[in-house]
XYZ file of N, CA and C in Angstrom:
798
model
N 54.732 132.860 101.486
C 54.314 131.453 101.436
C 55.295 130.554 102.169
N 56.504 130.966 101.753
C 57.811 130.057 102.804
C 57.253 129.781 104.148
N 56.914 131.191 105.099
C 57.010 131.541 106.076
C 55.809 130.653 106.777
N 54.530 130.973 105.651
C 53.397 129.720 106.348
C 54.297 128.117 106.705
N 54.557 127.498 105.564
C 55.126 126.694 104.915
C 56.136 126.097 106.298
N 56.681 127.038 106.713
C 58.020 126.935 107.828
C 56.999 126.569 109.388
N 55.548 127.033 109.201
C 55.044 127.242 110.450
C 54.751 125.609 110.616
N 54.791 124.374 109.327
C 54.067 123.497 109.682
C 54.957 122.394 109.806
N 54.659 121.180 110.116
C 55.453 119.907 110.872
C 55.949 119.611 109.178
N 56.946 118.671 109.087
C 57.441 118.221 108.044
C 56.592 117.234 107.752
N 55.772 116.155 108.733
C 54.689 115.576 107.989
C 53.688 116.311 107.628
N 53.315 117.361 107.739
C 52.277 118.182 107.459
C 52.737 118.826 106.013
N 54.398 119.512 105.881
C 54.506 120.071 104.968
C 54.420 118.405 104.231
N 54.984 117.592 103.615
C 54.807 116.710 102.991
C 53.549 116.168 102.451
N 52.449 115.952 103.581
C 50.980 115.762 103.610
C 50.407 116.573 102.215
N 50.889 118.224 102.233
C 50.413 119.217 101.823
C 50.976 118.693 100.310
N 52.404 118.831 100.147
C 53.151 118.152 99.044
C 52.902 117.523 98.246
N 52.512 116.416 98.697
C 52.224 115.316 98.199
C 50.654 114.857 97.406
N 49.871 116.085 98.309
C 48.310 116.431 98.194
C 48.662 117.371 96.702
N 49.409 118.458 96.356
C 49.429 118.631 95.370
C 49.960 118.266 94.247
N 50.722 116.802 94.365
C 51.308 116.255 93.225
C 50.155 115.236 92.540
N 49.530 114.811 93.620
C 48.025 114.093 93.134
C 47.347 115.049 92.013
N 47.177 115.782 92.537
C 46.344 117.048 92.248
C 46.775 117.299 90.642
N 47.958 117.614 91.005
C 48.516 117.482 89.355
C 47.558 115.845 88.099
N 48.284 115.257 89.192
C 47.788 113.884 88.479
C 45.887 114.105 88.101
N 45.565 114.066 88.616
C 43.873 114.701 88.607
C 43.911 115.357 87.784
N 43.945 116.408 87.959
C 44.601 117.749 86.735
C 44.232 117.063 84.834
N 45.857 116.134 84.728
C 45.897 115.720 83.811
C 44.804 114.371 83.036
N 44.180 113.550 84.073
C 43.111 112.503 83.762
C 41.856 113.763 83.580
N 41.578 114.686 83.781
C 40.171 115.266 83.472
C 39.991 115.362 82.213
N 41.370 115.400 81.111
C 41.559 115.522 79.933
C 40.700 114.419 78.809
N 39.937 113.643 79.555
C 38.943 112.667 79.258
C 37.938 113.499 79.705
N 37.502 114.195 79.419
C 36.144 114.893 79.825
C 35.730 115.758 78.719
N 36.987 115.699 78.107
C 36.710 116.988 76.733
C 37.420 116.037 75.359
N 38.078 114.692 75.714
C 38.092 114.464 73.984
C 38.737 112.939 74.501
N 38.890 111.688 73.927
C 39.169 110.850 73.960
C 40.219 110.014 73.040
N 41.156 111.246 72.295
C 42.010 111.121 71.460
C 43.333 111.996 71.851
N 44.574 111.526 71.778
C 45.532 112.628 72.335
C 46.301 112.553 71.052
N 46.964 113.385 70.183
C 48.218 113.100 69.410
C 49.014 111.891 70.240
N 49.612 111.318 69.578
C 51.009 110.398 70.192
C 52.015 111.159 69.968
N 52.229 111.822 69.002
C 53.651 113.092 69.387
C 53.141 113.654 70.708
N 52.346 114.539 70.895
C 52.285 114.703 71.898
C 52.377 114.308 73.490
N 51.986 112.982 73.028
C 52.065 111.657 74.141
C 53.620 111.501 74.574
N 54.414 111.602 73.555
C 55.516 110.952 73.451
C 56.466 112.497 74.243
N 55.851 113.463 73.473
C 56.795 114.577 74.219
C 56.397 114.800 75.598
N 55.076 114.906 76.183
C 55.248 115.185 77.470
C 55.960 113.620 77.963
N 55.666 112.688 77.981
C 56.281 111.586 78.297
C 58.074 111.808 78.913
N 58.285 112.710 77.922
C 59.496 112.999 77.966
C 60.206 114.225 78.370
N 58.744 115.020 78.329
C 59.338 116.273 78.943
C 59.289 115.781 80.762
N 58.519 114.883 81.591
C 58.174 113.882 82.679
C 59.768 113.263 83.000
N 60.171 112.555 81.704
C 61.640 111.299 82.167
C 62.639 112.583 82.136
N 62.815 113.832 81.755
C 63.349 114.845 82.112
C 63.280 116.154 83.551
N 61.956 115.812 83.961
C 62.053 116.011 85.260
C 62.588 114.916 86.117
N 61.949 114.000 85.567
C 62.644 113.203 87.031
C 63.846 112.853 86.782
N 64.762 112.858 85.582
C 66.071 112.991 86.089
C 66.764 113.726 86.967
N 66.494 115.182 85.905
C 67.098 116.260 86.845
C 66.676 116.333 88.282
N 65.640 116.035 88.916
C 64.988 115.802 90.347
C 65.598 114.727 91.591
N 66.445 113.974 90.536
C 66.870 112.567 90.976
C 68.261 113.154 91.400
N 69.182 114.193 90.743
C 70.864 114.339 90.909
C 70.219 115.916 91.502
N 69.671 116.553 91.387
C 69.852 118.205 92.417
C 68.958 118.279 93.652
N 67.755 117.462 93.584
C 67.081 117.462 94.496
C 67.673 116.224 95.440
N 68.390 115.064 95.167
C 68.152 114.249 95.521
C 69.679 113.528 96.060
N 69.909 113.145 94.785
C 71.981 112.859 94.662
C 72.663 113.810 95.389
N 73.022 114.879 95.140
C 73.627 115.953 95.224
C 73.403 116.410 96.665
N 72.605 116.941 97.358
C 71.989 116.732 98.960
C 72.771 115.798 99.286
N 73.085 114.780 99.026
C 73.233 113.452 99.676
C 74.774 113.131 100.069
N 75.349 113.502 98.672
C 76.635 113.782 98.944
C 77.133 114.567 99.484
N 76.729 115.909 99.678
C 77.221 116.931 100.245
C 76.954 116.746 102.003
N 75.976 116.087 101.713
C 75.972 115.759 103.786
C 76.955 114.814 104.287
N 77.702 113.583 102.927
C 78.344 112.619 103.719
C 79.653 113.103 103.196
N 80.086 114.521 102.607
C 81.332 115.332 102.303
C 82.078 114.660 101.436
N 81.182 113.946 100.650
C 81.950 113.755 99.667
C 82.380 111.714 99.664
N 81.941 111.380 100.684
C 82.107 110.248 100.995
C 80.592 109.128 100.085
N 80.987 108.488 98.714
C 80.155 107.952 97.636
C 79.639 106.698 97.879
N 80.355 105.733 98.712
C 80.062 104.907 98.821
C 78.330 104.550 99.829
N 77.836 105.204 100.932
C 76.189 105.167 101.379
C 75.584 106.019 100.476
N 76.139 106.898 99.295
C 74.683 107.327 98.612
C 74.804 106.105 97.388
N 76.188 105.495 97.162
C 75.922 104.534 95.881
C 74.882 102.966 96.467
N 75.167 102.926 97.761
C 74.564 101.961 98.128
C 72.914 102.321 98.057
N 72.570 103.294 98.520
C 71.083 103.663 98.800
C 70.774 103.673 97.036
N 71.782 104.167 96.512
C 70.788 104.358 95.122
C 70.914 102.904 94.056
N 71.545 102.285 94.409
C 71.523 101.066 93.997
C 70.214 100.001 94.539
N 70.030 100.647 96.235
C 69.181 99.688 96.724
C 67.576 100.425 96.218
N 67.755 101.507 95.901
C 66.411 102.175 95.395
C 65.707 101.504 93.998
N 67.253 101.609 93.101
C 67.196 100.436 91.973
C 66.326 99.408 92.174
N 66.844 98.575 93.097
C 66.277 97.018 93.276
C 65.238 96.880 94.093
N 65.068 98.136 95.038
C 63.399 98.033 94.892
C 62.398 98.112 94.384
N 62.545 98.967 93.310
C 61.516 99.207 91.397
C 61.622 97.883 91.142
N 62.639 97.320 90.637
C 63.245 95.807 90.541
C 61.803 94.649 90.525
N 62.189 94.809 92.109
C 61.743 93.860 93.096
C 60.144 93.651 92.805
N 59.477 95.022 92.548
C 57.970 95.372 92.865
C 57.846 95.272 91.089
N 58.762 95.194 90.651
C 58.374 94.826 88.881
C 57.960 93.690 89.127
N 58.589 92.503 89.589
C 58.587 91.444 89.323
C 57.275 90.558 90.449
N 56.751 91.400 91.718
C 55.930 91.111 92.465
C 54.404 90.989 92.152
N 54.750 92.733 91.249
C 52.938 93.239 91.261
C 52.804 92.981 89.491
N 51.238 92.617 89.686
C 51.042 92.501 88.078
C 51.094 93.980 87.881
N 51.366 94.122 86.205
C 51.364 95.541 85.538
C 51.836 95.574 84.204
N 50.983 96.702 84.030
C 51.245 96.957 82.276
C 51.372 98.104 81.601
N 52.788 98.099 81.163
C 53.191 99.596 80.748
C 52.359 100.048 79.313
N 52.244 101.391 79.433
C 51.542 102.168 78.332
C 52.336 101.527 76.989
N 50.983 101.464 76.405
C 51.095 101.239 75.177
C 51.618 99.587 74.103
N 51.382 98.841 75.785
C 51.743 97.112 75.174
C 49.940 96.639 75.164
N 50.015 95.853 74.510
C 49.410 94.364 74.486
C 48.603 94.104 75.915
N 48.053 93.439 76.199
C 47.872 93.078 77.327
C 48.088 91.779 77.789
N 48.423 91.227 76.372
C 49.552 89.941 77.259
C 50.773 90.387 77.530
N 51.232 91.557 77.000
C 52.628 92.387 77.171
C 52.802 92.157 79.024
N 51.776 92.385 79.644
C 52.084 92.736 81.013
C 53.078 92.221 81.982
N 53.484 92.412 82.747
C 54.438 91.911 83.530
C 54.581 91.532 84.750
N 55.011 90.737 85.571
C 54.998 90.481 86.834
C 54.580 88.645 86.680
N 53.815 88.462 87.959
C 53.344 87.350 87.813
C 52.077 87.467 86.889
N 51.275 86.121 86.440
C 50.419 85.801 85.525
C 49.075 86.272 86.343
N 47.995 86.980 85.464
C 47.174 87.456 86.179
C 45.618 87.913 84.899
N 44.383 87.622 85.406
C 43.668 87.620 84.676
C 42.985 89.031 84.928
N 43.362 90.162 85.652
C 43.241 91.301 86.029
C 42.849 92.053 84.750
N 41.971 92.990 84.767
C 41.457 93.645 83.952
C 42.498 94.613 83.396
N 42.645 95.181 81.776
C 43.967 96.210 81.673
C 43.883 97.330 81.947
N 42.835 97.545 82.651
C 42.712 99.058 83.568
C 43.368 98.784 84.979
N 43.342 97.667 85.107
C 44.151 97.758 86.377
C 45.655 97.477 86.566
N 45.806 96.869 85.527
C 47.524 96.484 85.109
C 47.719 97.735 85.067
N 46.811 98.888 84.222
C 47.950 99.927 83.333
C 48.236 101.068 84.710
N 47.020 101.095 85.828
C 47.182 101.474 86.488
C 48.135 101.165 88.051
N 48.042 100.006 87.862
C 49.607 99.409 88.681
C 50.705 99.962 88.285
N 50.588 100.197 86.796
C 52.072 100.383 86.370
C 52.447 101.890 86.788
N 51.486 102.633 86.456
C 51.968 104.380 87.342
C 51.973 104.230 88.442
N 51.262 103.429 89.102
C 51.582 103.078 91.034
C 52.694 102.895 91.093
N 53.661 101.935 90.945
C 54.835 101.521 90.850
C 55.934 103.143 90.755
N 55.439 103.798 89.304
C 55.978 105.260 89.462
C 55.922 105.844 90.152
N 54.645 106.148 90.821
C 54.598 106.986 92.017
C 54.984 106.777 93.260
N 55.450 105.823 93.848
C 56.078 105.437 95.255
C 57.143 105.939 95.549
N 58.167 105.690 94.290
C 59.228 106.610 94.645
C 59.499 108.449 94.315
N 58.301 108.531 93.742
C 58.206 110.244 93.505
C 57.800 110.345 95.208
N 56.626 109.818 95.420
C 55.796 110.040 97.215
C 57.291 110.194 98.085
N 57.614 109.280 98.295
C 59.192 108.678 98.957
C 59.628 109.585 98.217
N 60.301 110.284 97.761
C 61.284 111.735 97.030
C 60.505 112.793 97.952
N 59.578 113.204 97.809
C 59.159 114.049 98.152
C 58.769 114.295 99.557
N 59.060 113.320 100.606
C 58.655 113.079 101.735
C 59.817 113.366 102.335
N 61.226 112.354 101.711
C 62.398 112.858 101.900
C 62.979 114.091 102.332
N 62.261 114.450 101.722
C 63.169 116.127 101.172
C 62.945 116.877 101.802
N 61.298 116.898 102.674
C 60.696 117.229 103.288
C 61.193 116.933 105.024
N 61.177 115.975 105.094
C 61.432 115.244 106.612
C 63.363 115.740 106.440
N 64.051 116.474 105.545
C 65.470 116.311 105.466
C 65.409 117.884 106.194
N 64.621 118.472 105.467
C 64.896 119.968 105.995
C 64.409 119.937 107.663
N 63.949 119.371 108.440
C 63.289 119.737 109.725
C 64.888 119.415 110.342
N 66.080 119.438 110.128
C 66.793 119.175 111.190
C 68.418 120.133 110.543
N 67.631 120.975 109.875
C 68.534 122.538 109.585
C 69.735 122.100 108.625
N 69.796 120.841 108.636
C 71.124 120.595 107.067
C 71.013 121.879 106.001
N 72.063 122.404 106.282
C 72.233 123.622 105.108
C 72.115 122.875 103.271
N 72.531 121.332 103.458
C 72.505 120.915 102.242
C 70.926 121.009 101.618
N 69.761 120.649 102.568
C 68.538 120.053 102.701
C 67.367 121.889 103.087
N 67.027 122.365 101.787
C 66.339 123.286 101.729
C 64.639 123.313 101.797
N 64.407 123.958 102.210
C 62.890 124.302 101.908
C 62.613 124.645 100.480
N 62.702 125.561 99.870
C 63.065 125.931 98.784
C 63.699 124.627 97.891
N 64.196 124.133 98.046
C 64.698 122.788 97.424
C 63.728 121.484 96.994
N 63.123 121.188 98.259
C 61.934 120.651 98.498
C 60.314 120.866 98.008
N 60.470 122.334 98.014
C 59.220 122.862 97.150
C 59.562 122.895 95.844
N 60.684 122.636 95.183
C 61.528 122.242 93.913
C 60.937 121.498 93.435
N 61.416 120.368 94.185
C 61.111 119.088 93.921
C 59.873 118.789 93.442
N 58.551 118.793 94.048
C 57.444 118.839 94.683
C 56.845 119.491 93.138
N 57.150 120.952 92.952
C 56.661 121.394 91.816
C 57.285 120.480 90.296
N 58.189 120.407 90.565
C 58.378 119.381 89.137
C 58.090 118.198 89.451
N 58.239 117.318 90.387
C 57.210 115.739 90.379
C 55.563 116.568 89.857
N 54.983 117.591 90.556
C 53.932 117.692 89.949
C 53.720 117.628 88.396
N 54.635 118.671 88.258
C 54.764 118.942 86.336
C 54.227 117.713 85.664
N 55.294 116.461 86.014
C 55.826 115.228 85.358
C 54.690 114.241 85.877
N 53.617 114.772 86.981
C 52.372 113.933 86.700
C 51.610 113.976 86.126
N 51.399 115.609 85.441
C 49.815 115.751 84.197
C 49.942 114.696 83.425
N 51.096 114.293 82.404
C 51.431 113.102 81.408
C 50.784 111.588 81.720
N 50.836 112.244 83.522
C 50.904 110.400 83.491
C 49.436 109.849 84.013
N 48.331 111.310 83.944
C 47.018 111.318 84.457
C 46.715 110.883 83.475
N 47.092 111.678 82.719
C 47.168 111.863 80.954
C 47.258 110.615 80.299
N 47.848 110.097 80.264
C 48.665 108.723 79.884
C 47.763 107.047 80.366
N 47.637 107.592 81.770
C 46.576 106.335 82.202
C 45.352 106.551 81.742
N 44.608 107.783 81.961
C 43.425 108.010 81.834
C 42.665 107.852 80.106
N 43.445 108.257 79.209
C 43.298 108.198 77.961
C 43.160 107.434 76.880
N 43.860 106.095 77.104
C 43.787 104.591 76.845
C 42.684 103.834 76.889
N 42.007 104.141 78.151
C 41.043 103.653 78.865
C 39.706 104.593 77.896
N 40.198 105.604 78.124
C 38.918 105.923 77.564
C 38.378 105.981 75.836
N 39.757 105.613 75.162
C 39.702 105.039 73.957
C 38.862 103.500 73.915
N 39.408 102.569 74.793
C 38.861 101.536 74.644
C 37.611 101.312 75.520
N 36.889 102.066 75.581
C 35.286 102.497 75.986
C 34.850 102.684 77.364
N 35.840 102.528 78.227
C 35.511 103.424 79.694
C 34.724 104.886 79.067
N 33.929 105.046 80.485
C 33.234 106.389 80.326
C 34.160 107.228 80.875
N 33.641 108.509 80.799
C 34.532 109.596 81.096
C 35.107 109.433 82.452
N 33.865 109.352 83.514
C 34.046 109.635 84.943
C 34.997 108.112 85.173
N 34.978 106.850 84.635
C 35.894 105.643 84.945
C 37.269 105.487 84.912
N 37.532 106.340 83.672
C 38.639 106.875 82.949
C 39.460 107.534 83.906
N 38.624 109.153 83.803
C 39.453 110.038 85.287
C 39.896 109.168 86.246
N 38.458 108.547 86.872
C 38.671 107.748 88.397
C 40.461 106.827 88.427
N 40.136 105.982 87.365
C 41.733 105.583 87.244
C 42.841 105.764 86.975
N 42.722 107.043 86.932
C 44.014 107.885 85.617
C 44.369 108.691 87.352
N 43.511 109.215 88.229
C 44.010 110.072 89.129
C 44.114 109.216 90.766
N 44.007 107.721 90.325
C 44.025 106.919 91.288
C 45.256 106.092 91.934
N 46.143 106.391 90.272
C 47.689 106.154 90.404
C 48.075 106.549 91.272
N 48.195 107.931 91.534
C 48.794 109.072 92.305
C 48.112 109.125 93.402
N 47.254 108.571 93.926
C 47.383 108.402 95.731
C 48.564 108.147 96.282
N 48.800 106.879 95.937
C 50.171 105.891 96.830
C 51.088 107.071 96.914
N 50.999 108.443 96.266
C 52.408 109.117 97.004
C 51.966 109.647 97.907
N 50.652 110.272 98.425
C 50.340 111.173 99.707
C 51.186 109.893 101.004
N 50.483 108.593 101.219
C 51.378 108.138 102.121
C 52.868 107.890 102.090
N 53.122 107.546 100.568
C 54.329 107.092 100.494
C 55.633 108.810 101.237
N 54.862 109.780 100.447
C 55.370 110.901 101.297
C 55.464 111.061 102.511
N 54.449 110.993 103.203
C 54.046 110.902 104.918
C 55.197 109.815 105.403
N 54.983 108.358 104.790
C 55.877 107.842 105.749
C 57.637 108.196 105.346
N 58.146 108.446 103.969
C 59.337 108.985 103.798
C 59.916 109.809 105.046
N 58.841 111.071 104.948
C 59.003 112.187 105.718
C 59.559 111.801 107.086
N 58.650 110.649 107.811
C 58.249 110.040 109.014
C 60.045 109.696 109.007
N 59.889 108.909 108.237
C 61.560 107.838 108.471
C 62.833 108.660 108.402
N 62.834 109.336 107.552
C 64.187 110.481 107.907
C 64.074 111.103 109.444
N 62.880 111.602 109.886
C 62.844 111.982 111.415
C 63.440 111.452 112.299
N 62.624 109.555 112.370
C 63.417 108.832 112.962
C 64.697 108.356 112.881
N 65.081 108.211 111.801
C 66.788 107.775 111.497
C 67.091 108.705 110.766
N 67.879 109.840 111.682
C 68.621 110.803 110.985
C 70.046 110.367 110.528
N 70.600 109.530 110.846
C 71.444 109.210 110.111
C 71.532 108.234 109.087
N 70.478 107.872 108.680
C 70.068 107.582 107.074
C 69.573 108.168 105.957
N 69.327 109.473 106.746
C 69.069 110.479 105.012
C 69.496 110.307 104.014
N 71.260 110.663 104.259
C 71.907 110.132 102.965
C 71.240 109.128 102.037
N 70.641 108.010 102.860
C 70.817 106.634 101.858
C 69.146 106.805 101.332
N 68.566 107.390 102.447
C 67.222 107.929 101.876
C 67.063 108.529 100.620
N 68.306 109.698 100.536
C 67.923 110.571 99.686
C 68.499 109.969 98.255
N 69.247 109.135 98.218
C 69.944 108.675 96.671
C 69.278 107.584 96.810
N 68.575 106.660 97.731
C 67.302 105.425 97.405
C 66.181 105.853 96.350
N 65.669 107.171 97.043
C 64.688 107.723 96.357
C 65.187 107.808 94.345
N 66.393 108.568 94.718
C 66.953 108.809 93.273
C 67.216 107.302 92.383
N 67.904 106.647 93.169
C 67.635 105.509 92.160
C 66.421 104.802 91.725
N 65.561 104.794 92.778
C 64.155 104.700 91.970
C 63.751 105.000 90.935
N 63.857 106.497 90.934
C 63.248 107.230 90.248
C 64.227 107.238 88.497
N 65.621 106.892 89.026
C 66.337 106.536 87.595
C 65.619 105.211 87.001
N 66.045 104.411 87.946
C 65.308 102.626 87.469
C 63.841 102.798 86.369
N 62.786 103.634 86.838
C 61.957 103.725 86.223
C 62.076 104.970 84.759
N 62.884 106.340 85.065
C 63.024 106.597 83.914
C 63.301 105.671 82.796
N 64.551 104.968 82.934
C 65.607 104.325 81.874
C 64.518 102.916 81.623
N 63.897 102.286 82.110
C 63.542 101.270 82.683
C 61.917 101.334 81.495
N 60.871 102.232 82.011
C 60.177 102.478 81.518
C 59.579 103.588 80.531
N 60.077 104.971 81.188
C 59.658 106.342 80.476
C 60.055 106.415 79.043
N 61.587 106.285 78.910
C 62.407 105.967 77.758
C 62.054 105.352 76.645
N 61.864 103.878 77.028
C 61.481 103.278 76.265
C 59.535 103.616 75.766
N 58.757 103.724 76.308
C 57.710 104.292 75.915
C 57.803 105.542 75.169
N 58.233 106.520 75.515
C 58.089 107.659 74.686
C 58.761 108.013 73.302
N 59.801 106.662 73.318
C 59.761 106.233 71.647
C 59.428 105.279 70.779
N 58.235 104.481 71.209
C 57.552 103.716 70.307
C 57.081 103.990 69.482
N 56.399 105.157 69.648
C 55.788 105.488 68.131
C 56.459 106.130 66.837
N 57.610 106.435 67.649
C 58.647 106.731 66.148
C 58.908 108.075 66.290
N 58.569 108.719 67.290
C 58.593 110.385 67.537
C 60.279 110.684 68.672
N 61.530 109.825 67.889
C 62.452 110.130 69.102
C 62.848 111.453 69.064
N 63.197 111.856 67.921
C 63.795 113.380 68.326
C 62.939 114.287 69.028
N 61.502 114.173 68.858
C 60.829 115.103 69.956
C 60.950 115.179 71.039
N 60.502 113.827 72.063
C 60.876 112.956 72.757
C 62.326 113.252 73.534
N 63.443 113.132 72.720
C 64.432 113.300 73.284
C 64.807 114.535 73.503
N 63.856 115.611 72.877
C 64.241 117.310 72.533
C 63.270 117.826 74.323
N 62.261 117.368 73.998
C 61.208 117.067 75.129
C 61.755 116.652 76.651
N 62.807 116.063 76.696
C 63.084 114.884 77.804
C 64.364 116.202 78.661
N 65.161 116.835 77.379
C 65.910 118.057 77.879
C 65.245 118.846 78.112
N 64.095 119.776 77.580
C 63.559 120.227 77.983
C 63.225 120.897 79.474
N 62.798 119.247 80.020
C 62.335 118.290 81.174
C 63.113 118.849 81.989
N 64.734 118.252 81.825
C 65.598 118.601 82.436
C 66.176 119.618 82.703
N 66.184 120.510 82.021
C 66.298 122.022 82.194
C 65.056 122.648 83.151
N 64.159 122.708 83.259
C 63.050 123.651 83.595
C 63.345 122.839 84.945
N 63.525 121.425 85.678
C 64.102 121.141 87.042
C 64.951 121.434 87.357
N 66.251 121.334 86.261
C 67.029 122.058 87.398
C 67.300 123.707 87.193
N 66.114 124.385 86.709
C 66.228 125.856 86.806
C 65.170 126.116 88.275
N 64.005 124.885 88.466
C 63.474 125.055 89.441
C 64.188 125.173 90.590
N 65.129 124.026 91.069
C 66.071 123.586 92.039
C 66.702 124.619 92.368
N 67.226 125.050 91.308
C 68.573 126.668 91.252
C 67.677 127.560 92.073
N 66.564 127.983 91.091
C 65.929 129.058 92.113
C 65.553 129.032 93.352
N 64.546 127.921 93.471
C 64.006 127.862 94.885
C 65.092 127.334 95.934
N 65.629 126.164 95.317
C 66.871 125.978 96.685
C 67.719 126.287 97.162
């Protein structure tokens, strides 16, 4: 599979990537097709077995690459991952949205009379840009032979952002279909989140090509994203309902099974 894998362009491998992290996402919204009730322990542990991939995804796939290309030199991956920060930030405060499990005056951003299928689904958009962008990265990092920057690393990645999207097919799609969406409306929005990464991948991929000497800041941008929104959002959701020790048992979990992925494949 490498060997296909090796035969294709880094926007192509990414394209492909990114096509199956959707897929995942899909995957998990069909789960409205067979029942319209989820446990909330359950909710709460994959939630967390999810903010445990994308940690670990954020420092082996992501951090770690980054440093090792600028030898150790902290200051362009602290900048990129700071500026990754304040772009979650930025797009909090731009786009309307509404995290699982508030109110729907809970929502956030500017004031907006938007339906809460579309807030709740902004709000996994927002998640997924910087998984797309991670995964595009990683992708567009290996086409120029960095021993730090693996194939195997990249297909790491890729498989645990997938993992950490069933939850969140899961998560959008399920709400909705409690509060009387039909089945097929439900899916439609639960697996609609997870577009924005096929491009957001493509153009990642694209931009490391062109500025090879911004990977670095590429690759710990991506990671701070992807922290901003763990700590930011995942966290705090997957212990509202009172289920922390699962949750937090769940979230290691998370983190273990990425970076056993990373170890192996990269």
């Amino acid at each position: 599979m490498l060997h296909w894998l090796e035969t294709l362009s880094p926007l192509q491998q990414a394209l492909l990537a990114t096509g199956f992290t959707w897929g995942i996402t899909a995957l998990g919204a069909t789960t409205v097709f067979v029942t319209r009730e989820v446990s909330p322990r359950l909710l709460d542990a994959l939630l967390g077995l999810a903010g445990g991939v994308m940690l670990a995804a954020s420092y082996w796939s992501l951090l770690a690459p980054a440093l090792e290309m600028t030898q150790g030199q902290w200051l362009p991956v602290a900048i990129g991952f700071l500026l990754g920060g304040a772009f979650v930030w930025s797009a909090d405060k731009i786009l309307p949205h509404l995290h699982l499990k508030e109110p729907t005056e809970g929502a956030e951003g500017p004031k907006t009379r938007w339906h809460r299928s579309i807030l709740l689904v902004l709000a996994i958009t927002l998640h997924n840009i910087p998984e797309g962008l991670a995964v595009g990265v990683a992708f567009g990092a290996v086409a120029y032979g960095i021993p730090e920057a693996t194939l195997g690393g990249a297909i790491a990645l890729a498989i645990g952002i997938g993992l950490q999207n069933f939850p969140e097919g899961l998560a959008v799609a399920m709400p909705l279909r409690r509060e009387g969406l039909s089945p097929f409306k439900s899916f439609w929005f639960g697996q609609l989140s997870a577009t924005v990464e096929i491009p957001a991948g493509v153009l990642g991929a694209a931009f490391v090509l062109i500025a090879q000497p911004l990977l670095p800041y590429a690759l710990s941008f991506a990671a701070g994203a992807m922290i901003f929104v763990v700590v930011e959002e995942v966290v705090p959701e997957m212990q509202q309902s009172g289920n922390t020790d699962l949750a937090t048992l769940a979230l290691m979990l998370g983190f273990v099974v990425m970076m056993a992925l990373d170890v192996a494949l990269g």
